Amino acid sequence: MKYKELIAEMTLEEKASLMSGKDFWQTQDIERLGINSIFLADGPHGIRKQAVAADKLGLNAGRPATCYPTAATVANSWNTELGEKVGEYLGEEAIAQKVNVLLGPGVNMKRNPLCGRNFEYFSEDPYLAGKMAASYIRGIQSYGVAACVKHFAANNQEERRMSIDTIVDERTLREIYLTAFEIAVKEGKTKSIMSSYNRLNGTYTNENQHLMNEILRGEWGYKGVVITDWGGTNDRLAGLLAGNELEMPTTGGETDQEIVEAIKSGRINEEVLDECVDRLLDLIFTTEKPFRRPHVEFDVERHHRVSQKVAEESIVLLKNEGNILPLKFGKKVAVIGDFAKDARYQGAGSSIVNPTILDHTMDCFEESGIVSIGFEPGFERYGKKNQKKIDEACELAKKADVILLYLGLDEATEAEGLDRHSMKIPENQIELLDALHEVNQNIIVILSCGSAVEMPWISKVRGLLHGYLGGQAGARAILRVMSGDVNPSGKLAETYPLRYEDSPSFHHFPGNEASVEYREGLFIGYRYYDTADVNVLFPFGYGLSYTTFEYSDLQINKNSVSFRVTNTGDTAGMEIVQLYIGCHSKDIFRPKKELKGFEKIFINAGESKMVTIPFDEKTFRYFNVQTNQWEIEAAEYSIMIGSSSADIRLLGTLYKEGTGAPIPYEKEKLPTYYTGKTNKISEEEFETLLGRKVPVSTWDRSKPLGYNDIIAQCQYAKGGLARIGYYLIVFAHWYLRKVGRRDAANLIMMSIYHLPFRGIARMTGGVVNMPMVDGILMIANGHFFKGFSHFLRERRKLLKSRNPKSEVVG
């Protein structure tokens, strides 16, 4: 241990106190030993340090900070150098705002297009997500502060996220859902990791010995700190034994006392606590160092320009019929769509950034050189139909050469705490598009949203630019692409299916009441669509340019692949070259192709460049569930160089010696997995893959409600008051949506409806403790008077323990 002598000076109570927060955003301090508090803040794409005091929880406004494009956007750049640059600027702003730990980036896989938090995650591919995350981490930590990679692990939906049990086989867990974290730990060297809310195969992640000790600390050699997601503690002692150092937010000392009593009784060895304290002290002391230097404010304008550069390189050109883009000089354009006036530039929830500057499309036309003849909103932002706005937009469209139509998803649709209900753009926007198409067919759609959407309307547009969520400078960046000042170079980091029903997890998202079964296994995203031969709208890795590229001269050796790329157009541009690997052996089921390398290169018109992509430890590996380790199958492998997963330009083969591991599967028992058509897997076949029975996926309504049951289950409660409370919550949610207060309605779903009863204690900063929750549960379970008196009695005890000299009344 690094701080053995310091730890020896601490009392048991002091050591235990460090294991949970001082308040909602700070760690505990021990003044007599020179141990200071450190500050943690949300920050996947910008610092969200709340302007209110640190002892207040909630989605309050943060202090002004640069709002960079979200992770889903920057992933489309496929540029790790750019990711590192974003990280550096985030690190600089963290120093300016006195933030020690930045809670990001998020690297959870985009298992399903409807996950409400997909805008915060990089990709459906673990290799791309991991490489981008590692670049962010290197940038952030270059300033001496810590990144905190989240949410570890298999947290791929928002609905019931604090109680859901993710059922996934070991190979899928390792290859798909842990690989990005592995890269973040080994290559990014992240100083902290946030555990997720969910259970993983029956055990909460921060208590999961297999996940936390065997894999994270054992196999990966992780020496950093594990922090719970806010209110994510179930059993604090089990978490401590699994190496979970920091519980956030504070519990008012309640769980600290549990640790003290467990050590005094011999249930836990004090050395376990000492090791956790040692790791936390290292995080505290190393992230304090940058703040010993004189305080320096960051350059707001310079950071804004960087945000614009990042957005420009992340925009994806999806359609360009007749080269309608870039816009020809002198073309008169009509600007239509509410998102043009008020840009949609970030998601909702804990990642909301209060931007230092905010560009809007209508304010940026003069410098773009594009001639706008006017603006009409065309539709109501939150979906309400308005024929007058459509008519006014059509009148403007008749006078224009080209329509710039800004469509997308509103802020309340993509948010933390709830998933989307469909992949569709709101109907009132489609009605507008249909009407505009009747009067002017030269339509360019600019999409603003952080996740995949269906586009049955795409035949009615000639141009399609996807800006994703481009941060505070995204509106200007899009205009620079449309004017031709910037050649688009982004490519999709996720597949766009033709319709939601085509997605592999369609039948098992968001799961049933108690669990979600990952029956599709390895086959998510392009791994499924390519292997099962399912047509898609836009494949993984797809994106157009204003120039063209030719690939040639493939050379393969045992360590790398090399090839030539030539810019055959008349415009300088950037191309993202992608390496995919496919195994010829049929002994072990595998996807048809998997991304194993990529590079983004700038090439002038007429110029050629040789590109070399090295093979690494992940290129040929698979996880063998029989040997319980990574193995290589002896076989011929296709070496594919593509412009997207569906556009393979060069193809070769390489024989790779194997590690001689036994075949882990009986092929005849897993026939569907060997075809890759895993969108409909029987329970029997999934259980064969798992090696065990799947748990019951519905709530047991015969049992009394307990700590880990969610408030929504009050609809089945024996206590009439609890049932009334449930219907009041449902009514409040309905009413708030009805009157247009969708953010408040969403907050009810996120912070109340899906909250486990234990969360009442874990999320209130010690105002309510677990004995008081016992009283609430008694009431819910039909024992009103007993529960109410128990609640009041425990409240008196709590207040008296904090202020023993005062008399507690009530």
PDB file of C-alpha atoms in Angstrom, residues 480-585:
ATOM      1  CA  ARG A 480     -19.840  25.310 -43.142  1.00  0.00           C
ATOM      2  CA  VAL A 481     -20.379  21.801 -44.499  1.00  0.00           C
ATOM      3  CA  MET A 482     -23.353  22.881 -46.621  1.00  0.00           C
ATOM      4  CA  SER A 483     -21.442  25.841 -48.056  1.00  0.00           C
ATOM      5  CA  GLY A 484     -18.481  23.640 -48.988  1.00  0.00           C
ATOM      6  CA  ASP A 485     -16.034  25.325 -46.624  1.00  0.00           C
ATOM      7  CA  VAL A 486     -15.734  21.928 -44.934  1.00  0.00           C
ATOM      8  CA  ASN A 487     -15.730  18.593 -46.739  1.00  0.00           C
ATOM      9  CA  PRO A 488     -17.807  16.170 -44.625  1.00  0.00           C
ATOM     10  CA  SER A 489     -15.781  13.268 -43.272  1.00  0.00           C
ATOM     11  CA  GLY A 490     -17.926  11.677 -40.562  1.00  0.00           C
ATOM     12  CA  LYS A 491     -19.085   8.058 -40.769  1.00  0.00           C
ATOM     13  CA  LEU A 492     -21.756   6.342 -38.746  1.00  0.00           C
ATOM     14  CA  ALA A 493     -20.636   4.614 -35.548  1.00  0.00           C
ATOM     15  CA  GLU A 494     -23.920   2.687 -35.508  1.00  0.00           C
ATOM     16  CA  THR A 495     -26.156   0.918 -38.026  1.00  0.00           C
ATOM     17  CA  TYR A 496     -29.455   2.433 -39.160  1.00  0.00           C
ATOM     18  CA  PRO A 497     -31.971  -0.377 -39.720  1.00  0.00           C
ATOM     19  CA  LEU A 498     -34.814   0.097 -42.178  1.00  0.00           C
ATOM     20  CA  ARG A 499     -37.275  -0.340 -39.321  1.00  0.00           C
ATOM     21  CA  TYR A 500     -37.033  -0.981 -35.613  1.00  0.00           C
ATOM     22  CA  GLU A 501     -38.489  -4.481 -35.970  1.00  0.00           C
ATOM     23  CA  ASP A 502     -35.329  -5.484 -37.852  1.00  0.00           C
ATOM     24  CA  SER A 503     -33.057  -4.869 -34.860  1.00  0.00           C
ATOM     25  CA  PRO A 504     -31.717  -8.047 -33.224  1.00  0.00           C
ATOM     26  CA  SER A 505     -32.888  -7.154 -29.708  1.00  0.00           C
ATOM     27  CA  PHE A 506     -36.379  -6.116 -30.823  1.00  0.00           C
ATOM     28  CA  HIS A 507     -38.081  -9.002 -28.982  1.00  0.00           C
ATOM     29  CA  HIS A 508     -36.047  -8.535 -25.794  1.00  0.00           C
ATOM     30  CA  PHE A 509     -35.892  -4.823 -25.085  1.00  0.00           C
ATOM     31  CA  PRO A 510     -36.283  -3.474 -22.494  1.00  0.00           C
ATOM     32  CA  GLY A 511     -36.927  -6.961 -21.154  1.00  0.00           C
ATOM     33  CA  ASN A 512     -39.651  -8.079 -18.811  1.00  0.00           C
ATOM     34  CA  GLU A 513     -40.368  -6.722 -15.340  1.00  0.00           C
ATOM     35  CA  ALA A 514     -37.431  -8.205 -13.430  1.00  0.00           C
ATOM     36  CA  SER A 515     -34.827  -9.006 -16.081  1.00  0.00           C
ATOM     37  CA  VAL A 516     -33.675  -8.447 -19.627  1.00  0.00           C
ATOM     38  CA  GLU A 517     -32.306 -11.390 -21.606  1.00  0.00           C
ATOM     39  CA  TYR A 518     -29.546 -10.739 -24.132  1.00  0.00           C
ATOM     40  CA  ARG A 519     -30.652 -13.650 -26.258  1.00  0.00           C
ATOM     41  CA  GLU A 520     -29.068 -12.255 -29.443  1.00  0.00           C
ATOM     42  CA  GLY A 521     -25.647 -12.892 -27.899  1.00  0.00           C
ATOM     43  CA  LEU A 522     -22.695 -11.541 -29.879  1.00  0.00           C
ATOM     44  CA  PHE A 523     -24.893 -10.443 -32.741  1.00  0.00           C
ATOM     45  CA  ILE A 524     -25.662  -6.786 -32.097  1.00  0.00           C
ATOM     46  CA  GLY A 525     -25.449  -3.989 -34.664  1.00  0.00           C
ATOM     47  CA  TYR A 526     -23.633  -4.755 -37.883  1.00  0.00           C
ATOM     48  CA  ARG A 527     -22.477  -8.103 -36.467  1.00  0.00           C
ATOM     49  CA  TYR A 528     -26.102  -9.195 -36.744  1.00  0.00           C
ATOM     50  CA  TYR A 529     -27.185  -7.413 -39.930  1.00  0.00           C
ATOM     51  CA  ASP A 530     -24.170  -8.602 -41.942  1.00  0.00           C
ATOM     52  CA  THR A 531     -24.212 -12.167 -40.631  1.00  0.00           C
ATOM     53  CA  ALA A 532     -27.991 -12.644 -40.914  1.00  0.00           C
ATOM     54  CA  ASP A 533     -28.035 -10.856 -44.300  1.00  0.00           C
ATOM     55  CA  VAL A 534     -30.606  -8.263 -43.224  1.00  0.00           C
ATOM     56  CA  ASN A 535     -30.904  -5.143 -45.386  1.00  0.00           C
ATOM     57  CA  VAL A 536     -30.310  -1.855 -43.592  1.00  0.00           C
ATOM     58  CA  LEU A 537     -30.860   1.789 -44.416  1.00  0.00           C
ATOM     59  CA  PHE A 538     -27.293   2.862 -43.646  1.00  0.00           C
ATOM     60  CA  PRO A 539     -24.551   0.415 -42.638  1.00  0.00           C
ATOM     61  CA  PHE A 540     -22.062   0.845 -39.832  1.00  0.00           C
ATOM     62  CA  GLY A 541     -19.145   3.001 -40.968  1.00  0.00           C
ATOM     63  CA  TYR A 542     -21.095   4.705 -43.775  1.00  0.00           C
ATOM     64  CA  GLY A 543     -20.658   8.327 -44.777  1.00  0.00           C
ATOM     65  CA  LEU A 544     -20.315  10.303 -48.012  1.00  0.00           C
ATOM     66  CA  SER A 545     -17.772  12.950 -49.012  1.00  0.00           C
ATOM     67  CA  TYR A 546     -17.549  15.715 -51.618  1.00  0.00           C
ATOM     68  CA  THR A 547     -14.701  13.743 -53.140  1.00  0.00           C
ATOM     69  CA  THR A 548     -14.032  10.074 -53.965  1.00  0.00           C
ATOM     70  CA  PHE A 549     -11.398   7.608 -52.785  1.00  0.00           C
ATOM     71  CA  GLU A 550      -9.884   4.554 -54.433  1.00  0.00           C
ATOM     72  CA  TYR A 551      -8.216   1.676 -52.552  1.00  0.00           C
ATOM     73  CA  SER A 552      -5.404  -0.489 -54.005  1.00  0.00           C
ATOM     74  CA  ASP A 553      -2.164  -2.414 -53.364  1.00  0.00           C
ATOM     75  CA  LEU A 554      -3.246  -4.657 -50.486  1.00  0.00           C
ATOM     76  CA  GLN A 555      -0.308  -6.204 -48.607  1.00  0.00           C
ATOM     77  CA  ILE A 556      -0.778  -8.570 -45.668  1.00  0.00           C
ATOM     78  CA  ASN A 557       1.822  -9.954 -43.300  1.00  0.00           C
ATOM     79  CA  LYS A 558       1.581 -11.620 -39.906  1.00  0.00           C
ATOM     80  CA  ASN A 559       1.765  -8.311 -38.043  1.00  0.00           C
ATOM     81  CA  SER A 560      -0.203  -5.823 -40.134  1.00  0.00           C
ATOM     82  CA  VAL A 561      -2.049  -4.939 -43.305  1.00  0.00           C
ATOM     83  CA  SER A 562      -0.995  -2.151 -45.691  1.00  0.00           C
ATOM     84  CA  PHE A 563      -2.737  -0.588 -48.693  1.00  0.00           C
ATOM     85  CA  ARG A 564      -2.898   2.572 -50.787  1.00  0.00           C
ATOM     86  CA  VAL A 565      -5.682   5.157 -50.732  1.00  0.00           C
ATOM     87  CA  THR A 566      -5.993   7.700 -53.554  1.00  0.00           C
ATOM     88  CA  ASN A 567      -8.170  10.801 -53.627  1.00  0.00           C
ATOM     89  CA  THR A 568      -9.624  10.514 -57.142  1.00  0.00           C
ATOM     90  CA  GLY A 569     -11.810  13.619 -56.881  1.00  0.00           C
ATOM     91  CA  ASP A 570     -11.048  17.309 -57.169  1.00  0.00           C
ATOM     92  CA  THR A 571     -11.452  18.226 -53.480  1.00  0.00           C
ATOM     93  CA  ALA A 572      -9.179  17.568 -50.520  1.00  0.00           C
ATOM     94  CA  GLY A 573     -10.847  15.306 -47.981  1.00  0.00           C
ATOM     95  CA  MET A 574     -10.528  12.863 -45.113  1.00  0.00           C
ATOM     96  CA  GLU A 575     -11.252   9.169 -45.432  1.00  0.00           C
ATOM     97  CA  ILE A 576     -11.902   6.691 -42.621  1.00  0.00           C
ATOM     98  CA  VAL A 577     -10.422   3.325 -43.573  1.00  0.00           C
ATOM     99  CA  GLN A 578     -11.694   0.315 -41.655  1.00  0.00           C
ATOM    100  CA  LEU A 579     -10.165  -3.117 -41.022  1.00  0.00           C
ATOM    101  CA  TYR A 580     -12.565  -6.017 -40.556  1.00  0.00           C
ATOM    102  CA  ILE A 581     -11.677  -9.625 -39.769  1.00  0.00           C
ATOM    103  CA  GLY A 582     -13.738 -12.728 -40.553  1.00  0.00           C
ATOM    104  CA  CYS A 583     -12.911 -16.300 -39.538  1.00  0.00           C
ATOM    105  CA  HIS A 584     -13.384 -19.050 -42.160  1.00  0.00           C
ATOM    106  CA  SER A 585     -13.764 -21.852 -39.603  1.00  0.00           C
TER     107      SER A 585
END
